Amino acid sequence: MMAARSYRFAWRPSWLAGHVLVVAASVVMVFLGHWQLDVSDSKGFSLQNFGYAVQWWAFSIAAIVIWVRVVRDRARPESQRSQPPTPKPQAPQPVTYRRYVMPTAVDSSDDPELTRYNEYLRSLGPGRNG
């Protein structure tokens, strides 16, 4: 048997402000859709503007549906509210390790440019910053 829901919280000022905000936003979005439809008609039926009009109307419907769900979920008794699922205990998975291979030193005796560059770096030395 389903417990009775109490919607008394919805008359609190913060919730009333939410109701007004959602209704106002939905009305604005309906008017924006109507305006977009007028723009579409003025251009000899622009499919793009018609799509925008439909999109505004869909946004207004979505805002109302989401707000109704928020209010309905808040009215649900605490015991029935969704709890995060508890993870099932699982056997530990084996970890694959990779052996680190140290990079080998490069013999710079073949390359005179590399030798000059390494000598330049050594001349900078530690402690000669700035």
mmCIF file with all atom_site columns, C-alpha atoms in Angstrom, residues 50-124:
data_model
loop_
_atom_site.group_PDB
_atom_site.id
_atom_site.type_symbol
_atom_site.label_atom_id
_atom_site.label_alt_id
_atom_site.label_comp_id
_atom_site.label_asym_id
_atom_site.label_entity_id
_atom_site.label_seq_id
_atom_site.pdbx_PDB_ins_code
_atom_site.Cartn_x
_atom_site.Cartn_y
_atom_site.Cartn_z
_atom_site.occupancy
_atom_site.B_iso_or_equiv
_atom_site.pdbx_formal_charge
_atom_site.auth_seq_id
_atom_site.auth_comp_id
_atom_site.auth_asym_id
_atom_site.auth_atom_id
_atom_site.pdbx_PDB_model_num
ATOM 1  C CA . PHE A 1 50  ? 9.728  26.768  -37.341 1.00 0.00 ? 50  PHE A CA 1
ATOM 2  C CA . GLY A 1 51  ? 12.097 24.291  -35.693 1.00 0.00 ? 51  GLY A CA 1
ATOM 3  C CA . TYR A 1 52  ? 13.129 26.946  -33.179 1.00 0.00 ? 52  TYR A CA 1
ATOM 4  C CA . ALA A 1 53  ? 9.468  27.602  -32.364 1.00 0.00 ? 53  ALA A CA 1
ATOM 5  C CA . VAL A 1 54  ? 8.870  23.908  -31.703 1.00 0.00 ? 54  VAL A CA 1
ATOM 6  C CA . GLN A 1 55  ? 12.045 23.838  -29.623 1.00 0.00 ? 55  GLN A CA 1
ATOM 7  C CA . TRP A 1 56  ? 10.834 26.710  -27.395 1.00 0.00 ? 56  TRP A CA 1
ATOM 8  C CA . TRP A 1 57  ? 7.538  24.921  -26.814 1.00 0.00 ? 57  TRP A CA 1
ATOM 9  C CA . ALA A 1 58  ? 9.370  21.691  -25.983 1.00 0.00 ? 58  ALA A CA 1
ATOM 10 C CA . PHE A 1 59  ? 11.509 23.599  -23.469 1.00 0.00 ? 59  PHE A CA 1
ATOM 11 C CA . SER A 1 60  ? 8.414  24.974  -21.755 1.00 0.00 ? 60  SER A CA 1
ATOM 12 C CA . ILE A 1 61  ? 6.866  21.509  -21.509 1.00 0.00 ? 61  ILE A CA 1
ATOM 13 C CA . ALA A 1 62  ? 10.136 20.080  -20.189 1.00 0.00 ? 62  ALA A CA 1
ATOM 14 C CA . ALA A 1 63  ? 10.382 22.796  -17.512 1.00 0.00 ? 63  ALA A CA 1
ATOM 15 C CA . ILE A 1 64  ? 6.893  22.010  -16.243 1.00 0.00 ? 64  ILE A CA 1
ATOM 16 C CA . VAL A 1 65  ? 7.416  18.228  -16.324 1.00 0.00 ? 65  VAL A CA 1
ATOM 17 C CA . ILE A 1 66  ? 10.713 18.487  -14.461 1.00 0.00 ? 66  ILE A CA 1
ATOM 18 C CA . TRP A 1 67  ? 9.207  20.816  -11.827 1.00 0.00 ? 67  TRP A CA 1
ATOM 19 C CA . VAL A 1 68  ? 6.265  18.458  -11.287 1.00 0.00 ? 68  VAL A CA 1
ATOM 20 C CA . ARG A 1 69  ? 8.698  15.580  -10.774 1.00 0.00 ? 69  ARG A CA 1
ATOM 21 C CA . VAL A 1 70  ? 10.772 17.612  -8.315  1.00 0.00 ? 70  VAL A CA 1
ATOM 22 C CA . VAL A 1 71  ? 7.673  18.462  -6.279  1.00 0.00 ? 71  VAL A CA 1
ATOM 23 C CA . ARG A 1 72  ? 6.390  14.889  -6.443  1.00 0.00 ? 72  ARG A CA 1
ATOM 24 C CA . ASP A 1 73  ? 9.757  13.477  -5.360  1.00 0.00 ? 73  ASP A CA 1
ATOM 25 C CA . ARG A 1 74  ? 9.903  15.923  -2.455  1.00 0.00 ? 74  ARG A CA 1
ATOM 26 C CA . ALA A 1 75  ? 6.421  14.855  -1.366  1.00 0.00 ? 75  ALA A CA 1
ATOM 27 C CA . ARG A 1 76  ? 7.439  11.210  -1.258  1.00 0.00 ? 76  ARG A CA 1
ATOM 28 C CA . PRO A 1 77  ? 8.000  9.949   2.294   1.00 0.00 ? 77  PRO A CA 1
ATOM 29 C CA . GLU A 1 78  ? 11.623 9.838   3.431   1.00 0.00 ? 78  GLU A CA 1
ATOM 30 C CA . SER A 1 79  ? 11.584 6.041   3.598   1.00 0.00 ? 79  SER A CA 1
ATOM 31 C CA . GLN A 1 80  ? 10.614 5.766   -0.090  1.00 0.00 ? 80  GLN A CA 1
ATOM 32 C CA . ARG A 1 81  ? 13.130 8.261   -1.461  1.00 0.00 ? 81  ARG A CA 1
ATOM 33 C CA . SER A 1 82  ? 15.755 6.758   -3.667  1.00 0.00 ? 82  SER A CA 1
ATOM 34 C CA . GLN A 1 83  ? 18.866 5.701   -1.843  1.00 0.00 ? 83  GLN A CA 1
ATOM 35 C CA . PRO A 1 84  ? 22.169 5.219   -3.632  1.00 0.00 ? 84  PRO A CA 1
ATOM 36 C CA . PRO A 1 85  ? 22.524 1.559   -4.523  1.00 0.00 ? 85  PRO A CA 1
ATOM 37 C CA . THR A 1 86  ? 24.852 -0.394  -2.302  1.00 0.00 ? 86  THR A CA 1
ATOM 38 C CA . PRO A 1 87  ? 27.587 -2.008  -4.348  1.00 0.00 ? 87  PRO A CA 1
ATOM 39 C CA . LYS A 1 88  ? 27.676 -5.770  -4.393  1.00 0.00 ? 88  LYS A CA 1
ATOM 40 C CA . PRO A 1 89  ? 30.855 -7.236  -2.929  1.00 0.00 ? 89  PRO A CA 1
ATOM 41 C CA . GLN A 1 90  ? 33.040 -8.585  -5.671  1.00 0.00 ? 90  GLN A CA 1
ATOM 42 C CA . ALA A 1 91  ? 36.192 -10.615 -5.678  1.00 0.00 ? 91  ALA A CA 1
ATOM 43 C CA . PRO A 1 92  ? 39.249 -8.413  -6.237  1.00 0.00 ? 92  PRO A CA 1
ATOM 44 C CA . GLN A 1 93  ? 40.443 -8.365  -9.800  1.00 0.00 ? 93  GLN A CA 1
ATOM 45 C CA . PRO A 1 94  ? 44.077 -9.247  -10.426 1.00 0.00 ? 94  PRO A CA 1
ATOM 46 C CA . VAL A 1 95  ? 46.268 -6.244  -11.129 1.00 0.00 ? 95  VAL A CA 1
ATOM 47 C CA . THR A 1 96  ? 48.550 -6.367  -14.111 1.00 0.00 ? 96  THR A CA 1
ATOM 48 C CA . TYR A 1 97  ? 51.960 -4.870  -13.438 1.00 0.00 ? 97  TYR A CA 1
ATOM 49 C CA . ARG A 1 98  ? 54.399 -3.723  -16.060 1.00 0.00 ? 98  ARG A CA 1
ATOM 50 C CA . ARG A 1 99  ? 58.081 -3.772  -15.377 1.00 0.00 ? 99  ARG A CA 1
ATOM 51 C CA . TYR A 1 100 ? 59.723 -0.369  -15.619 1.00 0.00 ? 100 TYR A CA 1
ATOM 52 C CA . VAL A 1 101 ? 62.586 -0.298  -18.067 1.00 0.00 ? 101 VAL A CA 1
ATOM 53 C CA . MET A 1 102 ? 65.126 2.423   -17.423 1.00 0.00 ? 102 MET A CA 1
ATOM 54 C CA . PRO A 1 103 ? 65.983 4.444   -20.515 1.00 0.00 ? 103 PRO A CA 1
ATOM 55 C CA . THR A 1 104 ? 69.457 3.826   -21.809 1.00 0.00 ? 104 THR A CA 1
ATOM 56 C CA . ALA A 1 105 ? 72.017 6.578   -22.045 1.00 0.00 ? 105 ALA A CA 1
ATOM 57 C CA . VAL A 1 106 ? 72.612 8.016   -25.477 1.00 0.00 ? 106 VAL A CA 1
ATOM 58 C CA . ASP A 1 107 ? 76.182 7.975   -26.715 1.00 0.00 ? 107 ASP A CA 1
ATOM 59 C CA . SER A 1 108 ? 76.746 11.548  -27.873 1.00 0.00 ? 108 SER A CA 1
ATOM 60 C CA . SER A 1 109 ? 80.247 10.936  -29.215 1.00 0.00 ? 109 SER A CA 1
ATOM 61 C CA . ASP A 1 110 ? 78.768 10.242  -32.686 1.00 0.00 ? 110 ASP A CA 1
ATOM 62 C CA . ASP A 1 111 ? 76.888 13.551  -32.831 1.00 0.00 ? 111 ASP A CA 1
ATOM 63 C CA . PRO A 1 112 ? 78.941 16.737  -32.415 1.00 0.00 ? 112 PRO A CA 1
ATOM 64 C CA . GLU A 1 113 ? 75.832 18.924  -32.151 1.00 0.00 ? 113 GLU A CA 1
ATOM 65 C CA . LEU A 1 114 ? 74.458 16.796  -29.314 1.00 0.00 ? 114 LEU A CA 1
ATOM 66 C CA . THR A 1 115 ? 77.849 16.906  -27.601 1.00 0.00 ? 115 THR A CA 1
ATOM 67 C CA . ARG A 1 116 ? 77.914 20.731  -27.790 1.00 0.00 ? 116 ARG A CA 1
ATOM 68 C CA . TYR A 1 117 ? 74.363 20.934  -26.455 1.00 0.00 ? 117 TYR A CA 1
ATOM 69 C CA . ASN A 1 118 ? 75.151 18.640  -23.495 1.00 0.00 ? 118 ASN A CA 1
ATOM 70 C CA . GLU A 1 119 ? 78.269 20.693  -22.713 1.00 0.00 ? 119 GLU A CA 1
ATOM 71 C CA . TYR A 1 120 ? 76.139 23.828  -22.786 1.00 0.00 ? 120 TYR A CA 1
ATOM 72 C CA . LEU A 1 121 ? 73.680 22.266  -20.339 1.00 0.00 ? 121 LEU A CA 1
ATOM 73 C CA . ARG A 1 122 ? 76.546 21.219  -18.037 1.00 0.00 ? 122 ARG A CA 1
ATOM 74 C CA . SER A 1 123 ? 77.911 24.775  -18.134 1.00 0.00 ? 123 SER A CA 1
ATOM 75 C CA . LEU A 1 124 ? 74.616 26.058  -16.787 1.00 0.00 ? 124 LEU A CA 1
#
